[in-house]
């Protein structure tokens, strides 16, 4: 795209934005109504961390959540004014607005009848409020679309020049908004280095507006493009997700006179079917929020939402929880609820000794900035990437006051996990993503690595109050390694998660009050550190 | 590398005993940043700080206005806390070395990252 074209598009963007506002102003009634709109929002979260996400929603939005049986989803009600804050949630991957929920949908016997029902359903759903929400949501994102397209087209070279690009973007953004809340949301879409496939950008044919008037006054004065995505789970369905999407989509198209487009769509309609539960929604995020912090990827970069979930677990199980040697495994949901009510205090030194690209410490420094985070790894490439990701984070939040540079309470060190250069008992929390032995290392290596790792982190972790959240897919190896360490580690909780199809677990361990004794100390004397 | 990190680092060279802390700091490039001040956080850090190590590092870097130790009622002393906040979080050593006081082994600090690896073998990816 040439500079002229880009400038033109930006201008048209501004004009259309003005038009939108103009339209809304003339509709005096609907506008004030939409401001007090209550809607149900659905969010997808890493499986196993539904409760963590529900807690975050309660804390930040004041809403209570319904956790769906369809794993990995939560639902909550908000007023439309809080939509911006919803985008600030750190434990959720994708967001959508619920059009309608059917708790117990009665499927007919034959495929033809079921699909006919879906067709008829399209015209009977309460679309108008959710579409209002979609429109408001789209106005947050519009400003970013062109920038992202440019970055994508110019390839990865630009990404490594991260600093330069971001300054340019900041200058452009100023023209559109001085609202810090808007620019915070825009940051989520600023990330140029998304490796995984992304749905697409909001259609850039806003420039070529057709001005086609719709009977439905709430829709945009141009033909919208849409697609239907159907997720289906359940044994007893006589139809496929493709068939449902196709027929439902056809009816939606007839109803709204929208144009169907699989790749360049404005509206993504979601049809989620889980056994007898159906939820129809409209997507509010294009690409997942979970890559938000990372600009420099590594081969196994952890999702930020998962990093957030693991860090949350540690705070939930703070030392205010009465220490007990009971081996009874409490019901996870009850435990977390009970401890959440204890109002956990933040603790201080949080270390990820195998940080890779630094996903966990970076999430930590962003969300728990009243703690100190250290990211360490033995691999120089990894540590450098982590440091770059930290710098990128700073560039985002940097306030330019003359030559002052800002920093965050986070540091990076290159070290060996089996021999950490840290004082004994100096660390409060260890959170790390251990090598699964699939893409990194090997199962055989894990056999030696895991016990050595557990020993060393038991040394640096503070007795009595310290804890660790360790993610691994090599559960067998981990369990065996842990079995010999009952004198220093107590497993208090396990969360089962799905990482790219692999069944992994996050083990939450508490450090026992027993002081670390160096194997060479025969006479019971303790090393001072 | 911030001084708070330095305060947590100790030598892990095999065979060294208790005198392996602190690591002797030498800096050729230092940058002063601004970090958001959190008095609660700073106050809670004070009991964890190894003061001798901190003062030695601060001295090497020729920092001024460094408290010599915790004072009475430090939790509410804004001036004290601000000074500690500055020393612990806002001084960043970008280039330099850390030295194990017992073995003499040197560890380089480059682009703000200390390399504490003991062997020079290529690390696994």
XYZ file of C-alpha atoms in Angstrom:
654
model
C 0.000 0.000 0.000
C 1.477 3.350 -1.018
C 1.741 6.321 1.293
C -0.943 8.165 -0.637
C -3.325 5.276 -0.433
C -2.635 4.878 3.230
C -3.252 8.543 3.914
C -6.483 8.453 1.934
C -7.698 5.475 3.837
C -6.929 7.165 7.117
C -8.864 10.229 6.058
C -11.826 8.177 4.976
C -11.601 6.331 8.237
C -11.916 9.570 10.138
C -14.813 10.715 8.004
C -16.714 7.515 8.432
C -16.152 7.688 12.148
C -17.640 11.181 12.103
C -20.584 9.932 10.059
C -21.204 7.203 12.534
C -21.280 9.629 15.384
C -23.529 11.910 13.364
C -25.967 9.095 12.769
C -26.088 8.233 16.395
C -26.672 11.811 17.435
C -29.753 12.200 15.257
C -31.304 9.066 16.729
C -31.858 10.639 20.120
C -33.898 7.823 21.603
C -31.884 4.773 20.704
C -28.599 6.400 21.570
C -29.369 7.039 25.206
C -30.954 3.600 25.452
C -27.878 1.885 24.145
C -25.789 3.489 26.823
C -27.712 1.688 29.516
C -27.820 -1.583 27.673
C -27.269 -4.714 29.708
C -25.784 -7.584 27.780
C -24.448 -11.043 28.383
C -20.853 -11.524 27.366
C -19.279 -14.905 26.769
C -15.547 -15.477 27.081
C -13.338 -18.400 26.181
C -10.648 -19.173 28.733
C -7.912 -21.818 29.023
C -9.615 -24.990 30.181
C -9.073 -25.524 33.866
C -8.917 -21.823 34.624
C -12.594 -20.986 34.446
C -12.706 -20.125 38.123
C -9.658 -17.863 37.869
C -11.341 -15.999 35.034
C -14.605 -15.768 36.974
C -12.673 -14.275 39.887
C -11.069 -11.701 37.649
C -14.458 -10.724 36.219
C -15.879 -10.332 39.679
C -12.935 -8.261 40.796
C -12.685 -5.984 37.768
C -16.250 -5.752 36.528
C -18.245 -6.544 39.621
C -20.215 -9.181 37.756
C -20.720 -12.747 38.782
C -20.041 -15.444 36.222
C -21.746 -18.515 35.060
C -19.302 -21.243 34.215
C -20.530 -23.304 31.334
C -20.455 -27.103 31.192
C -18.930 -26.542 27.807
C -15.430 -26.360 29.205
C -13.405 -23.267 28.677
C -16.280 -20.772 28.600
C -17.698 -18.345 31.114
C -20.652 -15.963 30.878
C -21.364 -12.718 32.680
C -23.634 -9.683 32.419
C -22.406 -6.153 32.040
C -23.730 -2.797 31.004
C -22.399 -1.635 27.673
C -20.397 1.163 29.267
C -18.097 -1.482 30.758
C -17.244 -2.948 27.378
C -13.840 -1.314 27.318
C -12.929 -2.876 30.648
C -13.940 -6.282 29.380
C -11.136 -6.026 26.860
C -8.734 -5.473 29.756
C -9.366 -8.882 31.265
C -6.163 -10.874 31.330
C -7.514 -14.344 31.853
C -9.704 -14.581 28.739
C -8.768 -15.546 25.194
C -11.774 -14.558 23.110
C -14.911 -12.506 23.735
C -18.382 -12.597 22.232
C -21.773 -11.061 22.952
C -24.579 -13.528 23.500
C -27.561 -13.226 21.183
C -29.491 -16.064 22.728
C -28.886 -19.054 24.908
C -30.870 -22.252 24.773
C -30.294 -24.325 27.870
C -32.156 -27.327 26.646
C -32.694 -27.215 22.926
C -34.988 -29.831 21.546
C -33.450 -31.329 18.446
C -35.824 -32.969 16.011
C -35.250 -36.492 14.803
C -33.936 -36.073 11.282
C -31.152 -33.967 9.904
C -33.476 -32.198 7.483
C -35.791 -31.141 10.300
C -32.954 -29.982 12.519
C -31.415 -27.884 9.787
C -34.807 -26.452 8.856
C -35.223 -25.405 12.486
C -31.871 -23.625 12.380
C -32.968 -21.769 9.277
C -36.141 -20.616 10.944
C -34.258 -19.714 14.079
C -32.243 -17.006 12.382
C -35.203 -14.704 11.953
C -36.520 -15.185 15.471
C -33.459 -14.180 17.456
C -33.098 -10.900 19.359
C -30.309 -9.465 17.225
C -30.683 -5.749 17.757
C -29.053 -5.273 21.167
C -26.115 -7.591 20.481
C -25.558 -5.831 17.178
C -25.495 -2.485 18.958
C -22.793 -3.901 21.202
C -20.918 -5.226 18.187
C -21.015 -1.804 16.595
C -19.689 -0.074 19.680
C -17.008 -2.714 19.967
C -15.998 -2.310 16.348
C -15.493 1.404 16.850
C -12.727 0.532 19.332
C -10.933 -1.614 16.818
C -11.352 0.239 13.550
C -8.391 2.489 14.069
C -5.982 -0.412 14.233
C -6.919 -2.373 11.155
C -4.837 -0.552 8.583
C -1.758 -0.481 10.714
C -1.885 -4.168 11.258
C -2.314 -4.869 7.588
C 0.793 -2.873 6.794
C 2.807 -4.725 9.387
C 1.634 -8.071 8.142
C 2.468 -7.293 4.532
C 5.959 -6.101 5.280
C 6.783 -9.309 7.045
C 8.784 -10.139 10.080
C 11.708 -7.816 9.514
C 9.598 -4.987 10.761
C 8.802 -6.837 13.917
C 12.387 -6.998 15.019
C 12.572 -3.278 14.530
C 9.821 -3.095 17.051
C 10.802 0.193 18.603
C 10.657 2.251 15.434
C 7.295 1.015 14.314
C 5.653 1.595 17.590
C 6.702 5.202 17.797
C 5.184 5.786 14.382
C 1.973 4.165 15.430
C 1.806 6.255 18.529
C 2.037 9.431 16.460
C -0.788 8.308 14.209
C -2.964 7.313 17.087
C -2.798 10.752 18.595
C -4.828 12.076 15.706
C -7.678 9.770 16.520
C -7.896 9.712 20.194
C -6.529 11.207 23.361
C -8.548 8.813 25.374
C -6.088 6.629 27.272
C -8.673 3.914 27.641
C -9.012 3.603 23.884
C -5.288 3.383 23.356
C -5.059 0.699 25.995
C -7.513 -1.406 24.060
C -5.746 -0.608 20.814
C -2.582 -2.094 22.282
C -4.162 -5.508 22.108
C -4.442 -5.236 18.370
C -1.090 -3.639 17.926
C 0.779 -6.882 18.106
C 2.300 -7.472 14.719
C 3.931 -10.793 15.393
C 0.971 -13.130 15.533
C 2.225 -16.420 14.214
C -0.953 -18.427 14.460
C -3.674 -17.982 11.886
C -5.938 -15.078 12.625
C -9.510 -14.803 11.403
C -9.009 -11.594 9.529
C -9.197 -7.859 9.724
C -12.345 -5.840 9.785
C -13.214 -5.294 6.142
C -11.238 -2.463 4.687
C -13.802 -1.623 2.087
C -15.152 1.040 4.386
C -13.419 3.323 1.946
C -15.687 2.154 -0.835
C -18.951 2.709 0.976
C -21.979 1.637 -0.933
C -24.402 3.655 1.137
C -27.031 0.999 0.841
C -29.861 1.702 3.240
C -31.077 -1.178 5.330
C -34.549 -1.599 6.785
C -32.908 -2.298 10.107
C -31.908 1.151 11.298
C -29.255 -0.105 13.684
C -27.011 -1.585 11.029
C -24.197 0.281 9.346
C -25.112 2.138 6.137
C -23.231 -0.265 3.908
C -23.557 -3.943 3.186
C -21.937 -5.866 5.996
C -19.964 -8.970 5.363
C -20.343 -11.891 7.707
C -19.628 -15.493 8.333
C -20.965 -18.122 10.692
C -18.636 -20.255 12.781
C -20.168 -23.340 14.300
C -18.580 -25.303 17.135
C -20.339 -28.504 17.857
C -19.696 -31.013 20.633
C -21.882 -33.940 21.551
C -22.568 -37.542 20.694
C -26.191 -37.432 19.724
C -26.254 -34.873 16.963
C -27.387 -36.028 13.550
C -25.776 -33.107 11.730
C -22.311 -31.682 11.278
C -21.074 -28.253 12.289
C -20.548 -27.376 8.634
C -24.134 -28.185 7.768
C -25.447 -26.159 10.682
C -23.229 -23.212 9.809
C -24.241 -23.361 6.188
C -27.987 -23.461 6.725
C -28.078 -21.102 9.656
C -25.785 -18.783 7.742
C -28.011 -18.876 4.721
C -30.980 -17.796 6.781
C -28.973 -15.022 8.443
C -27.998 -13.764 5.026
C -31.611 -13.709 3.869
C -32.702 -11.930 7.013
C -30.087 -9.164 7.064
C -29.193 -9.022 3.385
C -25.545 -9.225 4.438
C -22.868 -10.616 2.191
C -21.249 -13.895 3.136
C -17.471 -13.803 3.198
C -15.331 -16.415 4.881
C -12.204 -14.325 5.156
C -12.992 -10.612 5.053
C -15.992 -10.405 7.320
C -17.276 -7.623 9.538
C -19.557 -9.733 11.677
C -18.694 -13.196 12.899
C -21.752 -15.044 14.099
C -21.022 -17.871 16.509
C -23.153 -20.948 16.774
C -21.913 -22.975 19.747
C -23.590 -26.285 20.296
C -22.686 -28.440 23.269
C -25.038 -31.407 23.656
C -28.399 -29.743 24.294
C -26.999 -26.343 25.069
C -26.867 -23.834 22.219
C -25.425 -20.358 22.393
C -25.695 -17.939 19.492
C -23.255 -15.070 19.728
C -21.406 -12.366 17.848
C -17.625 -12.294 18.162
C -16.029 -9.218 19.741
C -12.412 -10.219 19.232
C -10.790 -11.092 15.952
C -7.677 -12.677 17.127
C -7.195 -14.147 20.484
C -6.062 -11.828 23.238
C -3.672 -14.435 24.506
C -0.668 -13.300 22.506
C -0.887 -9.768 23.723
C 2.390 -9.375 25.597
C 4.713 -11.204 23.317
C 6.182 -9.538 20.274
C 9.130 -11.875 19.990
C 8.017 -15.454 19.893
C 9.879 -18.593 20.669
C 9.044 -22.136 19.699
C 6.899 -22.789 22.729
C 5.737 -19.397 23.927
C 3.095 -19.734 26.592
C -0.275 -18.042 26.192
C -0.472 -14.901 28.310
C -3.882 -15.979 29.539
C -2.355 -19.208 30.817
C 0.512 -17.318 32.435
C -2.050 -15.106 34.139
C -3.971 -18.157 35.368
C -0.859 -19.747 36.849
C 0.179 -16.564 38.625
C -3.343 -16.153 40.004
C -3.197 -19.628 41.513
C -0.155 -18.660 43.538
C -1.859 -15.650 45.030
C -4.927 -17.614 45.833
C -2.904 -20.010 47.924
C -1.098 -17.459 50.020
C 0.319 -18.159 53.432
C -2.813 -16.815 55.106
C -4.152 -20.261 54.353
C -3.587 -22.205 57.585
C -0.684 -24.548 57.206
C -1.736 -28.100 57.627
C -0.275 -31.510 56.992
C -3.555 -33.000 56.036
C -3.250 -34.987 52.880
C -6.894 -34.667 51.962
C -7.301 -33.267 48.502
C -10.008 -30.633 48.619
C -12.500 -30.099 45.859
C -10.768 -27.586 43.577
C -13.708 -25.239 43.095
C -14.421 -25.076 46.810
C -10.801 -24.537 47.717
C -10.394 -21.667 45.370
C -13.614 -20.017 46.446
C -12.717 -20.353 50.108
C -9.252 -18.940 49.683
C -10.399 -16.121 47.485
C -12.530 -14.998 50.384
C -9.373 -14.775 52.510
C -8.363 -11.702 50.476
C -4.838 -12.816 49.560
C -1.966 -10.409 50.024
C 0.471 -9.842 47.247
C 3.902 -11.285 47.895
C 7.171 -10.053 46.746
C 9.763 -11.960 44.754
C 8.488 -14.026 41.837
C 10.900 -16.013 39.690
C 10.505 -17.979 36.490
C 13.743 -19.967 36.260
C 12.965 -21.422 32.787
C 11.275 -18.411 31.298
C 11.758 -18.986 27.579
C 10.491 -15.813 25.912
C 9.332 -14.521 29.284
C 5.554 -14.893 28.947
C 5.026 -15.539 32.644
C 7.236 -12.825 34.204
C 5.935 -10.303 31.708
C 2.340 -11.102 32.548
C 3.381 -10.882 36.174
C 5.037 -7.494 35.821
C 1.972 -6.148 34.017
C -0.734 -7.414 36.300
C 1.153 -7.695 39.597
C 3.366 -4.658 39.343
C 3.565 -4.451 43.141
C 5.851 -7.497 43.100
C 9.339 -8.065 41.721
C 9.808 -10.465 38.847
C 12.898 -12.235 37.581
C 12.989 -14.083 34.274
C 15.808 -16.584 33.876
C 16.824 -19.143 31.286
C 19.990 -20.957 30.253
C 19.468 -20.264 26.579
C 20.904 -16.904 25.444
C 18.363 -16.681 22.615
C 15.528 -17.122 25.049
C 16.852 -14.573 27.518
C 17.421 -12.035 24.765
C 13.901 -12.530 23.480
C 12.566 -12.148 26.974
C 14.512 -8.917 27.357
C 13.143 -7.709 24.005
C 9.623 -8.515 25.076
C 10.191 -6.581 28.276
C 11.440 -3.613 26.242
C 8.388 -3.791 23.996
C 6.223 -3.710 27.053
C 7.994 -0.611 28.234
C 7.590 1.109 24.905
C 3.865 0.642 25.178
C 3.576 2.184 28.600
C 6.344 4.672 28.214
C 5.562 8.260 28.964
C 7.972 10.516 27.224
C 9.127 13.166 29.666
C 12.211 14.561 28.110
C 14.912 11.903 28.194
C 13.545 9.915 31.111
C 13.154 6.238 30.426
C 10.700 4.181 32.363
C 11.220 0.719 33.673
C 9.218 -2.024 35.327
C 9.990 -4.170 38.366
C 11.363 -7.017 36.282
C 14.848 -8.271 35.407
C 16.317 -10.975 33.197
C 19.242 -13.287 34.045
C 20.947 -16.067 32.169
C 21.405 -19.064 34.455
C 21.152 -22.798 34.880
C 18.010 -24.030 36.621
C 19.915 -26.867 38.254
C 22.350 -24.494 39.883
C 20.643 -21.177 40.516
C 22.778 -18.232 41.534
C 20.182 -17.153 44.089
C 20.366 -16.912 47.857
C 18.750 -19.783 49.732
C 15.210 -18.994 50.803
C 15.105 -15.652 49.008
C 12.239 -16.287 46.599
C 8.532 -16.223 47.435
C 7.007 -17.678 44.297
C 8.286 -19.841 41.473
C 6.084 -20.034 38.383
C 7.304 -21.858 35.345
C 6.429 -23.798 32.258
C 8.600 -26.917 32.456
C 9.929 -28.560 29.301
C 7.342 -31.027 28.170
C 9.935 -33.174 26.497
C 8.145 -32.847 23.179
C 9.296 -29.714 21.399
C 11.845 -28.815 24.041
C 14.289 -31.301 25.541
C 13.258 -34.900 25.762
C 11.439 -37.217 28.121
C 14.720 -38.903 28.916
C 16.334 -35.622 29.828
C 13.348 -34.766 31.994
C 14.149 -37.795 34.118
C 17.241 -36.011 35.362
C 16.067 -32.461 34.953
C 12.849 -32.617 36.960
C 14.311 -33.861 40.253
C 17.279 -31.492 39.976
C 14.917 -28.653 39.210
C 12.600 -29.415 42.124
C 15.546 -29.654 44.489
C 17.043 -26.377 43.437
C 13.788 -24.447 43.561
C 13.084 -25.910 46.993
C 16.366 -24.365 48.079
C 15.675 -20.872 46.815
C 12.011 -20.856 47.785
C 11.177 -19.492 51.217
C 10.287 -22.226 53.726
C 6.770 -22.094 55.107
C 5.376 -19.334 52.910
C 6.889 -20.027 49.515
C 5.023 -21.730 46.726
C 5.413 -22.870 43.161
C 3.076 -23.259 40.185
C 4.597 -25.642 37.668
C 3.130 -26.460 34.289
C 4.096 -29.690 32.606
C 2.793 -32.318 30.262
C 5.230 -34.928 31.531
C 3.029 -35.730 34.503
C 4.542 -39.128 35.128
C 8.036 -37.781 35.437
C 6.899 -34.900 37.567
C 4.961 -37.085 39.974
C 7.916 -39.384 40.407
C 10.294 -36.474 40.954
C 7.929 -34.954 43.502
C 7.449 -38.193 45.397
C 10.941 -37.995 46.816
C 10.520 -34.436 47.989
C 7.733 -34.590 50.524
C 9.958 -33.016 53.163
C 10.176 -29.764 51.221
C 7.201 -29.718 48.823
C 3.542 -30.346 49.421
C 1.188 -30.564 46.455
C -1.924 -28.580 47.299
C -3.736 -28.305 44.013
C -3.724 -29.525 40.425
C -5.354 -27.859 37.433
C -5.752 -29.869 34.262
C -5.176 -27.857 31.122
C -5.107 -28.459 27.440
C -2.041 -27.055 25.697
C -2.290 -27.390 21.945
C -3.955 -30.748 22.247
C -1.639 -32.048 24.940
C -3.086 -32.872 28.313
C -0.977 -30.975 30.745
C -1.249 -30.039 34.390
C -0.416 -27.086 36.556
C 0.807 -28.329 39.910
C 0.552 -25.913 42.776
C 3.091 -26.709 45.479
C 3.639 -25.255 48.902
C 7.057 -25.108 50.433
C 7.112 -26.857 53.801
C 8.520 -24.998 56.823
C 11.560 -27.231 56.789
C 14.740 -25.323 56.061
C 16.836 -26.469 53.152
C 19.765 -28.631 54.135
C 22.656 -28.911 51.730
C 23.410 -32.568 51.054
C 27.008 -31.992 52.113
C 26.008 -30.724 55.534
C 26.430 -33.872 57.545
C 26.270 -32.386 60.981
C 23.009 -30.542 60.556
C 24.549 -27.060 60.315
C 22.683 -24.809 57.943
C 24.281 -22.730 55.255
C 23.525 -19.105 56.165
C 22.094 -18.321 52.781
C 20.387 -5.581 36.171
C 18.783 -3.758 39.063
C 20.363 -3.655 42.500
C 17.491 -5.609 43.984
C 18.416 -8.482 41.678
C 22.058 -8.115 42.646
C 20.971 -8.398 46.267
C 19.409 -11.785 45.559
C 22.260 -13.216 43.524
C 24.896 -15.337 45.169
C 27.742 -17.386 43.811
C 26.990 -20.940 42.855
C 30.514 -21.877 41.881
C 31.046 -25.369 43.147
C 32.876 -25.667 46.376
C 32.370 -22.126 47.603
C 30.997 -21.661 51.065
C 29.218 -18.843 52.887
C 31.569 -16.156 51.657
C 30.094 -16.541 48.180
C 27.784 -13.616 48.779
C 27.644 -10.896 47.691
C 29.002 -10.866 44.191
C 31.363 -8.000 43.608
C 29.954 -5.567 41.160
C 31.855 -3.599 38.543
C 29.927 -1.434 36.124
C 31.001 0.270 32.921
C 27.543 1.428 31.875
C 24.673 2.341 34.135
C 21.275 3.806 33.327
C 18.885 5.505 35.696
C 15.236 4.741 35.004
C 11.972 5.792 36.499
C 9.904 3.091 38.069
C 6.475 3.683 39.497
C 6.832 4.200 43.222
C 4.956 1.763 45.396
C 5.574 2.567 49.079
C 3.951 -0.683 50.265
C 6.165 -2.784 48.092
C 9.304 -0.907 49.122
C 8.424 -1.152 52.800
C 7.930 -4.894 52.553
C 11.261 -5.292 50.804
C 13.252 -3.638 53.581
C 13.393 -6.676 55.900
C 14.577 -8.850 53.005
C 17.445 -6.626 51.936
C 20.978 -7.695 52.730
C 22.258 -4.267 53.697
C 25.982 -4.803 53.545
C 25.687 -6.104 50.006
C 23.454 -3.240 48.968
C 25.722 -0.596 50.425
C 28.776 -2.146 48.821
C 27.087 -2.163 45.404
C 25.780 1.369 45.826
C 29.234 2.501 46.810
C 30.810 0.933 43.726
C 28.331 2.803 41.580
C 28.987 6.041 43.460
C 25.346 6.457 44.382
C 24.466 9.185 46.828
C 21.654 9.455 49.344
C 21.653 5.784 50.163
C 20.255 4.978 53.614
C 22.750 3.061 55.740
C 20.140 0.800 57.231
C 16.480 0.613 58.218
C 15.498 3.490 60.464
C 12.851 3.567 63.137
C 9.371 3.871 61.630
C 10.676 3.401 58.097
C 7.320 2.088 56.931
C 5.878 5.577 57.011
C 8.951 7.560 56.194
C 8.344 8.714 52.639
C 11.815 10.114 52.161
C 13.464 6.896 53.300
C 11.197 4.777 51.151
C 11.716 6.936 48.088
C 15.472 6.675 48.480
C 15.279 2.914 48.884
C 12.962 2.641 45.908
C 15.481 4.509 43.830
C 18.451 2.415 44.896
C 16.716 -0.941 44.539
C 14.722 -0.443 41.334
C 15.815 2.593 39.396
C 19.529 1.963 38.962
C 20.162 -0.397 36.066
C 23.602 -1.830 35.363
C 23.761 -2.353 31.619
C 27.393 -3.392 31.185
C 29.795 -4.701 33.766
C 30.830 -7.779 35.693
C 29.954 -9.732 38.795
C 32.721 -11.506 40.639
C 32.544 -14.424 43.021
C 34.423 -13.177 46.095
C 35.812 -16.591 46.910
C 36.772 -18.145 43.603
C 37.369 -14.918 41.697
C 35.297 -16.210 38.818
C 33.861 -13.404 36.675
C 30.360 -13.260 35.221
C 29.661 -10.666 32.531
C 26.681 -8.317 32.466
C 25.678 -7.386 28.946
C 22.662 -5.359 27.799
C 21.448 -5.462 31.360
C 21.517 -9.260 31.560
C 24.020 -11.039 33.802
C 25.284 -14.320 32.391
C 25.628 -16.639 35.342
C 26.322 -19.822 33.426
C 29.293 -21.712 34.786
C 30.278 -23.614 31.701
C 30.994 -22.240 28.270
C 29.366 -25.172 26.554
C 26.721 -24.444 23.961
C 23.368 -24.563 25.667
C 20.531 -26.728 24.476
C 17.789 -25.067 22.472
